[in-house]
Amino acid sequence: MKQALLVFVGGGFGSVARYVIGKWLNNLENSIPYGTLLSNVLGSLLIGIILGYLGKTGNMFQSQSLLLATGFCGGFTTFSAFAYENHLFLKNGDYFSFLSYSFGSLIIGILAVFFGLYISKLF
């Protein structure tokens, strides 16, 4: 239960941070949602710093990882987890998984949005 609470609290703060950045930078007149882009890139940077520091110092406490990496970065953006997982594939020399996961996530994710929009029109 403690682990779920840590993820919940971190995710709440991350989600609010993403919302604030989006309200500040996303503009429907622009073709690129800069707030979302910044959240994705910043979340990737943060998860790298957090997990890298916790792993480097040997102080990999599950509670810190759950609060900051899983919770905050997960609430801030799920892209951070995606980027870190791809880093692990590349670090381990697993280029097939890297390419499959990257292109699969991108293509299937976009197709899922289109499919969801299509389904929503049926109801």
mmCIF file with all atom_site columns, C-alpha atoms in Angstrom, residues 37-85:
data_model
loop_
_atom_site.group_PDB
_atom_site.id
_atom_site.type_symbol
_atom_site.label_atom_id
_atom_site.label_alt_id
_atom_site.label_comp_id
_atom_site.label_asym_id
_atom_site.label_entity_id
_atom_site.label_seq_id
_atom_site.pdbx_PDB_ins_code
_atom_site.Cartn_x
_atom_site.Cartn_y
_atom_site.Cartn_z
_atom_site.occupancy
_atom_site.B_iso_or_equiv
_atom_site.pdbx_formal_charge
_atom_site.auth_seq_id
_atom_site.auth_comp_id
_atom_site.auth_asym_id
_atom_site.auth_atom_id
_atom_site.pdbx_PDB_model_num
ATOM 1  C CA . LEU A 1 37 ? 7.268  18.307 -26.284 1.00 0.00 ? 37 LEU A CA 1
ATOM 2  C CA . LEU A 1 38 ? 8.996  20.026 -23.366 1.00 0.00 ? 38 LEU A CA 1
ATOM 3  C CA . SER A 1 39 ? 7.300  17.685 -20.879 1.00 0.00 ? 39 SER A CA 1
ATOM 4  C CA . ASN A 1 40 ? 8.407  14.635 -22.864 1.00 0.00 ? 40 ASN A CA 1
ATOM 5  C CA . VAL A 1 41 ? 11.999 15.787 -23.181 1.00 0.00 ? 41 VAL A CA 1
ATOM 6  C CA . LEU A 1 42 ? 12.233 17.050 -19.604 1.00 0.00 ? 42 LEU A CA 1
ATOM 7  C CA . GLY A 1 43 ? 10.661 13.856 -18.268 1.00 0.00 ? 43 GLY A CA 1
ATOM 8  C CA . SER A 1 44 ? 13.212 11.815 -20.192 1.00 0.00 ? 44 SER A CA 1
ATOM 9  C CA . LEU A 1 45 ? 16.022 13.932 -18.813 1.00 0.00 ? 45 LEU A CA 1
ATOM 10 C CA . LEU A 1 46 ? 14.665 13.653 -15.265 1.00 0.00 ? 46 LEU A CA 1
ATOM 11 C CA . ILE A 1 47 ? 14.217 9.882  -15.334 1.00 0.00 ? 47 ILE A CA 1
ATOM 12 C CA . GLY A 1 48 ? 17.777 9.543  -16.620 1.00 0.00 ? 48 GLY A CA 1
ATOM 13 C CA . ILE A 1 49 ? 19.117 11.774 -13.848 1.00 0.00 ? 49 ILE A CA 1
ATOM 14 C CA . ILE A 1 50 ? 17.029 10.120 -11.126 1.00 0.00 ? 50 ILE A CA 1
ATOM 15 C CA . LEU A 1 51 ? 17.706 6.499  -12.057 1.00 0.00 ? 51 LEU A CA 1
ATOM 16 C CA . GLY A 1 52 ? 21.304 7.232  -13.006 1.00 0.00 ? 52 GLY A CA 1
ATOM 17 C CA . TYR A 1 53 ? 22.001 8.932  -9.671  1.00 0.00 ? 53 TYR A CA 1
ATOM 18 C CA . LEU A 1 54 ? 20.225 6.309  -7.597  1.00 0.00 ? 54 LEU A CA 1
ATOM 19 C CA . GLY A 1 55 ? 22.083 3.539  -9.447  1.00 0.00 ? 55 GLY A CA 1
ATOM 20 C CA . LYS A 1 56 ? 25.466 5.287  -9.330  1.00 0.00 ? 56 LYS A CA 1
ATOM 21 C CA . THR A 1 57 ? 25.410 6.065  -5.633  1.00 0.00 ? 57 THR A CA 1
ATOM 22 C CA . GLY A 1 58 ? 24.177 2.617  -4.701  1.00 0.00 ? 58 GLY A CA 1
ATOM 23 C CA . ASN A 1 59 ? 21.345 4.290  -2.847  1.00 0.00 ? 59 ASN A CA 1
ATOM 24 C CA . MET A 1 60 ? 18.670 2.760  -5.055  1.00 0.00 ? 60 MET A CA 1
ATOM 25 C CA . PHE A 1 61 ? 15.845 2.981  -2.581  1.00 0.00 ? 61 PHE A CA 1
ATOM 26 C CA . GLN A 1 62 ? 12.619 1.602  -3.940  1.00 0.00 ? 62 GLN A CA 1
ATOM 27 C CA . SER A 1 63 ? 10.624 4.376  -2.276  1.00 0.00 ? 63 SER A CA 1
ATOM 28 C CA . GLN A 1 64 ? 12.642 7.126  -4.008  1.00 0.00 ? 64 GLN A CA 1
ATOM 29 C CA . SER A 1 65 ? 12.433 5.366  -7.349  1.00 0.00 ? 65 SER A CA 1
ATOM 30 C CA . LEU A 1 66 ? 8.675  4.874  -7.008  1.00 0.00 ? 66 LEU A CA 1
ATOM 31 C CA . LEU A 1 67 ? 8.021  8.466  -5.945  1.00 0.00 ? 67 LEU A CA 1
ATOM 32 C CA . LEU A 1 68 ? 10.292 10.209 -8.445  1.00 0.00 ? 68 LEU A CA 1
ATOM 33 C CA . ALA A 1 69 ? 10.759 7.949  -11.484 1.00 0.00 ? 69 ALA A CA 1
ATOM 34 C CA . THR A 1 70 ? 7.570  5.895  -11.610 1.00 0.00 ? 70 THR A CA 1
ATOM 35 C CA . GLY A 1 71 ? 5.323  8.483  -9.963  1.00 0.00 ? 71 GLY A CA 1
ATOM 36 C CA . PHE A 1 72 ? 6.504  11.957 -10.916 1.00 0.00 ? 72 PHE A CA 1
ATOM 37 C CA . CYS A 1 73 ? 8.013  11.126 -14.310 1.00 0.00 ? 73 CYS A CA 1
ATOM 38 C CA . GLY A 1 74 ? 5.157  8.766  -15.094 1.00 0.00 ? 74 GLY A CA 1
ATOM 39 C CA . GLY A 1 75 ? 2.619  11.465 -14.276 1.00 0.00 ? 75 GLY A CA 1
ATOM 40 C CA . PHE A 1 76 ? 4.666  14.123 -16.022 1.00 0.00 ? 76 PHE A CA 1
ATOM 41 C CA . THR A 1 77 ? 5.003  11.965 -19.117 1.00 0.00 ? 77 THR A CA 1
ATOM 42 C CA . THR A 1 78 ? 4.993  8.299  -20.027 1.00 0.00 ? 78 THR A CA 1
ATOM 43 C CA . PHE A 1 79 ? 7.522  9.167  -22.692 1.00 0.00 ? 79 PHE A CA 1
ATOM 44 C CA . SER A 1 80 ? 10.225 9.197  -20.035 1.00 0.00 ? 80 SER A CA 1
ATOM 45 C CA . ALA A 1 81 ? 9.744  5.493  -19.316 1.00 0.00 ? 81 ALA A CA 1
ATOM 46 C CA . PHE A 1 82 ? 9.711  4.769  -23.062 1.00 0.00 ? 82 PHE A CA 1
ATOM 47 C CA . ALA A 1 83 ? 12.983 6.651  -23.544 1.00 0.00 ? 83 ALA A CA 1
ATOM 48 C CA . TYR A 1 84 ? 14.677 4.927  -20.608 1.00 0.00 ? 84 TYR A CA 1
ATOM 49 C CA . GLU A 1 85 ? 13.571 1.481  -21.757 1.00 0.00 ? 85 GLU A CA 1
#
